[in-house]
């Protein structure tokens, strides 16, 4: 595999994380770790393609209610181990401190995702560090936010530079209109939900990931 985007009939945002320059003059291997939007969209033909790629493990960052609502589709028919690692459990009403204010930027939303999803992301790193689980694909609903945050974490751990981490995130913007159209069909009220979020989070803009990297370094 030498092409970044893997063309599938169902998922719109399935990509290989290989090829990026990493630490000590090395490069991230092609064909070892993939990122995607929700794999419940897989078709029969897509299943064959994942078989060609040799995918063994699928790490699922979707919330419990998302998994219950749409399931895993044809992924459950494949010889691929499904590991549910929800970064947030929306069934639990987590009390907020009195001085809590909602994030005002997409980068701040992502920082919150990192904090709340720390256990899931750590478990995902642990899974990927085990060669028996590779090749691995990790995914959420759109393959942009929760998946984008973890891609930044993983690539950063491997020593990939900020510019490449930002560019990898921004590739999603190429298919963002198709992702939005599909989401609106499945959830007609989604625009009301989106209206409560920072406007720029509806895209996959380079400035958002640049902002997250700056916040991460400032916080930790």
PDB file of C-alpha atoms in Angstrom:
ATOM      1  CA  UNK A   1       0.000   0.000   0.000  1.00  0.00           C
ATOM      2  CA  UNK A   2       1.551   3.287  -1.079  1.00  0.00           C
ATOM      3  CA  UNK A   3      -1.505   5.529  -1.447  1.00  0.00           C
ATOM      4  CA  UNK A   4      -2.851   7.543   1.461  1.00  0.00           C
ATOM      5  CA  UNK A   5      -6.587   7.163   0.782  1.00  0.00           C
ATOM      6  CA  UNK A   6      -7.992   3.642   0.457  1.00  0.00           C
ATOM      7  CA  UNK A   7     -11.042   3.684  -1.805  1.00  0.00           C
ATOM      8  CA  UNK A   8     -14.008   1.783  -0.344  1.00  0.00           C
ATOM      9  CA  UNK A   9     -17.661   1.681  -1.396  1.00  0.00           C
ATOM     10  CA  UNK A  10     -19.061   2.373   2.081  1.00  0.00           C
ATOM     11  CA  UNK A  11     -16.678   4.303   4.363  1.00  0.00           C
ATOM     12  CA  UNK A  12     -15.727   7.700   2.950  1.00  0.00           C
ATOM     13  CA  UNK A  13     -12.591   8.457   4.941  1.00  0.00           C
ATOM     14  CA  UNK A  14     -10.490   5.278   5.157  1.00  0.00           C
ATOM     15  CA  UNK A  15      -6.792   6.165   5.070  1.00  0.00           C
ATOM     16  CA  UNK A  16      -3.346   4.683   5.647  1.00  0.00           C
ATOM     17  CA  UNK A  17      -1.171   6.422   8.264  1.00  0.00           C
ATOM     18  CA  UNK A  18       2.038   5.138   6.686  1.00  0.00           C
ATOM     19  CA  UNK A  19       4.815   7.033   4.980  1.00  0.00           C
ATOM     20  CA  UNK A  20       5.267   9.993   7.312  1.00  0.00           C
ATOM     21  CA  UNK A  21       8.847  10.857   8.382  1.00  0.00           C
ATOM     22  CA  UNK A  22       9.226   9.873  12.035  1.00  0.00           C
ATOM     23  CA  UNK A  23      11.881   9.891  14.766  1.00  0.00           C
ATOM     24  CA  UNK A  24      15.536   8.949  14.176  1.00  0.00           C
ATOM     25  CA  UNK A  25      15.264   9.227  10.394  1.00  0.00           C
ATOM     26  CA  UNK A  26      12.698   6.446  10.122  1.00  0.00           C
ATOM     27  CA  UNK A  27       9.259   6.428   8.499  1.00  0.00           C
ATOM     28  CA  UNK A  28       5.890   5.161   9.630  1.00  0.00           C
ATOM     29  CA  UNK A  29       5.301   1.845   7.865  1.00  0.00           C
ATOM     30  CA  UNK A  30       2.644   1.623   5.193  1.00  0.00           C
ATOM     31  CA  UNK A  31      -0.144  -0.906   5.636  1.00  0.00           C
ATOM     32  CA  UNK A  32       0.110  -1.235   9.421  1.00  0.00           C
ATOM     33  CA  UNK A  33      -2.324   1.300  10.880  1.00  0.00           C
ATOM     34  CA  UNK A  34      -5.376   2.806   9.210  1.00  0.00           C
ATOM     35  CA  UNK A  35      -7.937   5.431  10.257  1.00  0.00           C
ATOM     36  CA  UNK A  36     -11.548   5.575   9.116  1.00  0.00           C
ATOM     37  CA  UNK A  37     -15.070   6.806   9.549  1.00  0.00           C
ATOM     38  CA  UNK A  38     -17.577   4.302  10.948  1.00  0.00           C
ATOM     39  CA  UNK A  39     -17.077   0.776   9.652  1.00  0.00           C
ATOM     40  CA  UNK A  40     -20.768  -0.102   9.960  1.00  0.00           C
ATOM     41  CA  UNK A  41     -20.918   1.321   6.408  1.00  0.00           C
ATOM     42  CA  UNK A  42     -18.772  -1.526   5.018  1.00  0.00           C
ATOM     43  CA  UNK A  43     -20.133  -3.364   1.977  1.00  0.00           C
ATOM     44  CA  UNK A  44     -19.423  -6.951   0.960  1.00  0.00           C
ATOM     45  CA  UNK A  45     -16.781  -5.712  -1.489  1.00  0.00           C
ATOM     46  CA  UNK A  46     -15.208  -3.605   1.250  1.00  0.00           C
ATOM     47  CA  UNK A  47     -14.875  -6.694   3.402  1.00  0.00           C
ATOM     48  CA  UNK A  48     -12.786  -8.297   0.683  1.00  0.00           C
ATOM     49  CA  UNK A  49     -10.610  -5.200   0.443  1.00  0.00           C
ATOM     50  CA  UNK A  50      -9.948  -5.213   4.199  1.00  0.00           C
ATOM     51  CA  UNK A  51      -9.023  -8.867   3.826  1.00  0.00           C
ATOM     52  CA  UNK A  52      -6.481  -7.918   1.154  1.00  0.00           C
ATOM     53  CA  UNK A  53      -5.051  -5.314   3.520  1.00  0.00           C
ATOM     54  CA  UNK A  54      -4.781  -7.986   6.204  1.00  0.00           C
ATOM     55  CA  UNK A  55      -6.631  -5.953   8.843  1.00  0.00           C
ATOM     56  CA  UNK A  56      -6.815  -7.922  12.112  1.00  0.00           C
ATOM     57  CA  UNK A  57      -8.174  -5.417  14.640  1.00  0.00           C
ATOM     58  CA  UNK A  58     -10.736  -2.601  14.580  1.00  0.00           C
ATOM     59  CA  UNK A  59     -10.599  -0.076  17.444  1.00  0.00           C
ATOM     60  CA  UNK A  60     -13.967   1.643  17.831  1.00  0.00           C
ATOM     61  CA  UNK A  61     -14.028   5.067  19.540  1.00  0.00           C
ATOM     62  CA  UNK A  62     -17.799   5.552  19.156  1.00  0.00           C
ATOM     63  CA  UNK A  63     -19.989   6.107  22.212  1.00  0.00           C
ATOM     64  CA  UNK A  64     -22.146   3.302  23.642  1.00  0.00           C
ATOM     65  CA  UNK A  65     -25.357   4.802  22.241  1.00  0.00           C
ATOM     66  CA  UNK A  66     -23.828   5.099  18.759  1.00  0.00           C
ATOM     67  CA  UNK A  67     -22.812   1.442  18.832  1.00  0.00           C
ATOM     68  CA  UNK A  68     -26.297   0.421  19.981  1.00  0.00           C
ATOM     69  CA  UNK A  69     -27.978   2.610  17.358  1.00  0.00           C
ATOM     70  CA  UNK A  70     -26.078   1.544  14.226  1.00  0.00           C
ATOM     71  CA  UNK A  71     -24.046  -1.502  15.300  1.00  0.00           C
ATOM     72  CA  UNK A  72     -20.964  -2.693  13.436  1.00  0.00           C
ATOM     73  CA  UNK A  73     -22.649  -3.944  10.257  1.00  0.00           C
ATOM     74  CA  UNK A  74     -20.651  -6.264   8.028  1.00  0.00           C
ATOM     75  CA  UNK A  75     -17.583  -5.775  10.209  1.00  0.00           C
ATOM     76  CA  UNK A  76     -19.135  -8.440  12.449  1.00  0.00           C
ATOM     77  CA  UNK A  77     -19.015 -10.927   9.573  1.00  0.00           C
ATOM     78  CA  UNK A  78     -15.277 -10.516   8.977  1.00  0.00           C
ATOM     79  CA  UNK A  79     -12.314 -12.160  10.646  1.00  0.00           C
ATOM     80  CA  UNK A  80     -11.453  -8.861  12.346  1.00  0.00           C
ATOM     81  CA  UNK A  81     -11.495  -8.393  16.118  1.00  0.00           C
ATOM     82  CA  UNK A  82     -13.779  -5.520  17.121  1.00  0.00           C
ATOM     83  CA  UNK A  83     -12.580  -3.659  20.239  1.00  0.00           C
ATOM     84  CA  UNK A  84     -14.962  -1.053  21.638  1.00  0.00           C
ATOM     85  CA  UNK A  85     -13.056   1.806  23.289  1.00  0.00           C
ATOM     86  CA  UNK A  86     -15.628   4.584  23.771  1.00  0.00           C
ATOM     87  CA  UNK A  87     -13.948   7.914  24.398  1.00  0.00           C
ATOM     88  CA  UNK A  88     -17.107   9.211  26.077  1.00  0.00           C
ATOM     89  CA  UNK A  89     -20.149   7.531  27.623  1.00  0.00           C
ATOM     90  CA  UNK A  90     -23.088   9.814  26.904  1.00  0.00           C
ATOM     91  CA  UNK A  91     -25.347   7.587  29.008  1.00  0.00           C
ATOM     92  CA  UNK A  92     -23.608   8.928  32.118  1.00  0.00           C
ATOM     93  CA  UNK A  93     -24.357  12.470  33.272  1.00  0.00           C
ATOM     94  CA  UNK A  94     -20.937  13.636  34.441  1.00  0.00           C
ATOM     95  CA  UNK A  95     -21.258  16.550  36.891  1.00  0.00           C
ATOM     96  CA  UNK A  96     -19.416  19.678  35.831  1.00  0.00           C
ATOM     97  CA  UNK A  97     -17.667  22.085  38.189  1.00  0.00           C
ATOM     98  CA  UNK A  98     -19.521  25.354  38.895  1.00  0.00           C
ATOM     99  CA  UNK A  99     -16.980  27.388  36.914  1.00  0.00           C
ATOM    100  CA  UNK A 100     -17.199  25.154  33.794  1.00  0.00           C
ATOM    101  CA  UNK A 101     -17.643  26.939  30.487  1.00  0.00           C
ATOM    102  CA  UNK A 102     -18.165  25.240  27.112  1.00  0.00           C
ATOM    103  CA  UNK A 103     -15.172  25.197  24.739  1.00  0.00           C
ATOM    104  CA  UNK A 104     -15.145  28.187  22.417  1.00  0.00           C
ATOM    105  CA  UNK A 105     -12.951  26.718  19.676  1.00  0.00           C
ATOM    106  CA  UNK A 106     -12.648  23.409  17.857  1.00  0.00           C
ATOM    107  CA  UNK A 107      -9.136  22.993  19.260  1.00  0.00           C
ATOM    108  CA  UNK A 108     -10.490  23.394  22.799  1.00  0.00           C
ATOM    109  CA  UNK A 109     -13.199  20.792  22.049  1.00  0.00           C
ATOM    110  CA  UNK A 110     -10.466  18.395  20.963  1.00  0.00           C
ATOM    111  CA  UNK A 111      -8.456  19.052  24.115  1.00  0.00           C
ATOM    112  CA  UNK A 112     -11.552  18.106  26.114  1.00  0.00           C
ATOM    113  CA  UNK A 113     -11.848  14.928  24.015  1.00  0.00           C
ATOM    114  CA  UNK A 114      -8.273  14.039  24.930  1.00  0.00           C
ATOM    115  CA  UNK A 115      -8.939  14.574  28.629  1.00  0.00           C
ATOM    116  CA  UNK A 116     -12.231  12.651  28.768  1.00  0.00           C
ATOM    117  CA  UNK A 117     -11.079   9.936  26.381  1.00  0.00           C
ATOM    118  CA  UNK A 118      -7.636   9.427  27.910  1.00  0.00           C
ATOM    119  CA  UNK A 119      -8.300   5.841  29.050  1.00  0.00           C
ATOM    120  CA  UNK A 120      -9.642   4.819  25.636  1.00  0.00           C
ATOM    121  CA  UNK A 121      -6.762   6.437  23.782  1.00  0.00           C
ATOM    122  CA  UNK A 122      -4.197   4.839  26.103  1.00  0.00           C
ATOM    123  CA  UNK A 123      -5.816   1.440  25.523  1.00  0.00           C
ATOM    124  CA  UNK A 124      -5.680   2.047  21.769  1.00  0.00           C
ATOM    125  CA  UNK A 125      -1.967   2.867  21.940  1.00  0.00           C
ATOM    126  CA  UNK A 126      -1.409  -0.299  23.963  1.00  0.00           C
ATOM    127  CA  UNK A 127      -3.281  -2.353  21.351  1.00  0.00           C
ATOM    128  CA  UNK A 128      -1.301  -0.897  18.458  1.00  0.00           C
ATOM    129  CA  UNK A 129       1.982  -1.519  20.299  1.00  0.00           C
ATOM    130  CA  UNK A 130       1.199  -5.253  20.182  1.00  0.00           C
ATOM    131  CA  UNK A 131       2.293  -6.562  16.756  1.00  0.00           C
ATOM    132  CA  UNK A 132      -0.229  -9.407  17.025  1.00  0.00           C
ATOM    133  CA  UNK A 133      -2.991  -6.804  16.549  1.00  0.00           C
ATOM    134  CA  UNK A 134      -1.566  -5.354  13.344  1.00  0.00           C
ATOM    135  CA  UNK A 135      -2.673  -4.269  10.835  1.00  0.00           C
ATOM    136  CA  UNK A 136      -5.166  -2.193  12.838  1.00  0.00           C
ATOM    137  CA  UNK A 137      -7.836   0.324  11.892  1.00  0.00           C
ATOM    138  CA  UNK A 138      -9.302   2.815  14.362  1.00  0.00           C
ATOM    139  CA  UNK A 139     -12.489   4.762  13.749  1.00  0.00           C
ATOM    140  CA  UNK A 140     -15.379   6.856  15.066  1.00  0.00           C
ATOM    141  CA  UNK A 141     -18.489   8.100  13.236  1.00  0.00           C
ATOM    142  CA  UNK A 142     -17.024  10.611  10.771  1.00  0.00           C
ATOM    143  CA  UNK A 143     -13.374   9.659  11.165  1.00  0.00           C
ATOM    144  CA  UNK A 144     -12.578  13.313  11.845  1.00  0.00           C
ATOM    145  CA  UNK A 145     -12.796  14.358  15.503  1.00  0.00           C
ATOM    146  CA  UNK A 146     -12.161  11.469  17.912  1.00  0.00           C
ATOM    147  CA  UNK A 147     -10.204   9.679  15.202  1.00  0.00           C
ATOM    148  CA  UNK A 148      -8.325  12.870  14.314  1.00  0.00           C
ATOM    149  CA  UNK A 149      -7.316  13.430  17.923  1.00  0.00           C
ATOM    150  CA  UNK A 150      -5.967   9.898  18.251  1.00  0.00           C
ATOM    151  CA  UNK A 151      -4.132  10.151  14.926  1.00  0.00           C
ATOM    152  CA  UNK A 152      -2.347  13.223  16.292  1.00  0.00           C
ATOM    153  CA  UNK A 153      -1.457  11.363  19.494  1.00  0.00           C
ATOM    154  CA  UNK A 154      -0.185   8.287  17.667  1.00  0.00           C
ATOM    155  CA  UNK A 155       1.817  10.175  15.057  1.00  0.00           C
ATOM    156  CA  UNK A 156       3.242  12.447  17.746  1.00  0.00           C
ATOM    157  CA  UNK A 157       4.383   9.458  19.806  1.00  0.00           C
ATOM    158  CA  UNK A 158       6.152   8.127  16.716  1.00  0.00           C
ATOM    159  CA  UNK A 159       8.006  11.410  16.280  1.00  0.00           C
ATOM    160  CA  UNK A 160       6.116  12.671  13.225  1.00  0.00           C
ATOM    161  CA  UNK A 161       6.449  16.443  12.848  1.00  0.00           C
ATOM    162  CA  UNK A 162       3.662  18.920  13.481  1.00  0.00           C
ATOM    163  CA  UNK A 163       3.300  19.864   9.803  1.00  0.00           C
ATOM    164  CA  UNK A 164       2.577  16.268   8.788  1.00  0.00           C
ATOM    165  CA  UNK A 165       0.181  15.772  11.727  1.00  0.00           C
ATOM    166  CA  UNK A 166      -1.716  18.883  10.643  1.00  0.00           C
ATOM    167  CA  UNK A 167      -1.747  17.818   6.990  1.00  0.00           C
ATOM    168  CA  UNK A 168      -3.040  14.357   7.880  1.00  0.00           C
ATOM    169  CA  UNK A 169      -5.926  15.889   9.819  1.00  0.00           C
ATOM    170  CA  UNK A 170      -6.786  18.300   6.989  1.00  0.00           C
ATOM    171  CA  UNK A 171      -7.104  15.505   4.394  1.00  0.00           C
ATOM    172  CA  UNK A 172     -10.567  14.808   5.831  1.00  0.00           C
ATOM    173  CA  UNK A 173     -11.732  18.170   4.473  1.00  0.00           C
ATOM    174  CA  UNK A 174     -11.610  16.652   0.961  1.00  0.00           C
ATOM    175  CA  UNK A 175     -14.655  14.509   1.793  1.00  0.00           C
ATOM    176  CA  UNK A 176     -16.340  16.662   4.443  1.00  0.00           C
ATOM    177  CA  UNK A 177     -19.329  17.588   2.267  1.00  0.00           C
ATOM    178  CA  UNK A 178     -20.071  13.913   1.593  1.00  0.00           C
ATOM    179  CA  UNK A 179     -19.730  13.120   5.296  1.00  0.00           C
ATOM    180  CA  UNK A 180     -22.148  15.918   6.192  1.00  0.00           C
ATOM    181  CA  UNK A 181     -24.674  14.801   3.576  1.00  0.00           C
ATOM    182  CA  UNK A 182     -24.595  11.238   4.858  1.00  0.00           C
ATOM    183  CA  UNK A 183     -24.969  12.406   8.476  1.00  0.00           C
ATOM    184  CA  UNK A 184     -27.944  14.643   7.641  1.00  0.00           C
ATOM    185  CA  UNK A 185     -29.682  11.707   5.955  1.00  0.00           C
ATOM    186  CA  UNK A 186     -29.197   9.495   9.011  1.00  0.00           C
ATOM    187  CA  UNK A 187     -29.909  12.227  11.580  1.00  0.00           C
ATOM    188  CA  UNK A 188     -32.220  14.946  10.206  1.00  0.00           C
ATOM    189  CA  UNK A 189     -31.858  17.034  13.391  1.00  0.00           C
ATOM    190  CA  UNK A 190     -28.057  17.081  13.321  1.00  0.00           C
ATOM    191  CA  UNK A 191     -27.842  20.740  12.261  1.00  0.00           C
ATOM    192  CA  UNK A 192     -29.422  21.707  15.581  1.00  0.00           C
ATOM    193  CA  UNK A 193     -26.703  19.768  17.395  1.00  0.00           C
ATOM    194  CA  UNK A 194     -23.985  21.286  15.223  1.00  0.00           C
ATOM    195  CA  UNK A 195     -25.293  24.792  15.913  1.00  0.00           C
ATOM    196  CA  UNK A 196     -24.175  24.430  19.532  1.00  0.00           C
ATOM    197  CA  UNK A 197     -20.564  23.712  18.554  1.00  0.00           C
ATOM    198  CA  UNK A 198     -17.805  26.075  17.410  1.00  0.00           C
ATOM    199  CA  UNK A 199     -18.463  26.656  13.722  1.00  0.00           C
ATOM    200  CA  UNK A 200     -15.005  25.607  12.526  1.00  0.00           C
ATOM    201  CA  UNK A 201     -15.427  22.089  13.905  1.00  0.00           C
ATOM    202  CA  UNK A 202     -17.748  21.307  10.998  1.00  0.00           C
ATOM    203  CA  UNK A 203     -14.666  21.283   8.777  1.00  0.00           C
ATOM    204  CA  UNK A 204     -11.219  19.769   9.113  1.00  0.00           C
ATOM    205  CA  UNK A 205      -9.144  22.934   8.995  1.00  0.00           C
ATOM    206  CA  UNK A 206      -5.391  22.980   9.493  1.00  0.00           C
ATOM    207  CA  UNK A 207      -5.730  25.805  12.029  1.00  0.00           C
ATOM    208  CA  UNK A 208      -7.782  23.547  14.309  1.00  0.00           C
ATOM    209  CA  UNK A 209      -5.068  20.910  14.594  1.00  0.00           C
ATOM    210  CA  UNK A 210      -2.397  23.573  14.913  1.00  0.00           C
ATOM    211  CA  UNK A 211      -4.382  24.986  17.811  1.00  0.00           C
ATOM    212  CA  UNK A 212      -4.735  21.596  19.469  1.00  0.00           C
ATOM    213  CA  UNK A 213      -1.008  20.908  19.301  1.00  0.00           C
ATOM    214  CA  UNK A 214      -0.330  24.276  20.905  1.00  0.00           C
ATOM    215  CA  UNK A 215      -2.865  23.592  23.677  1.00  0.00           C
ATOM    216  CA  UNK A 216      -1.406  20.151  24.351  1.00  0.00           C
ATOM    217  CA  UNK A 217       2.090  21.560  24.777  1.00  0.00           C
ATOM    218  CA  UNK A 218       0.799  24.372  26.962  1.00  0.00           C
ATOM    219  CA  UNK A 219      -1.178  21.948  29.188  1.00  0.00           C
ATOM    220  CA  UNK A 220       1.293  19.072  29.379  1.00  0.00           C
TER     221      UNK A 220
END
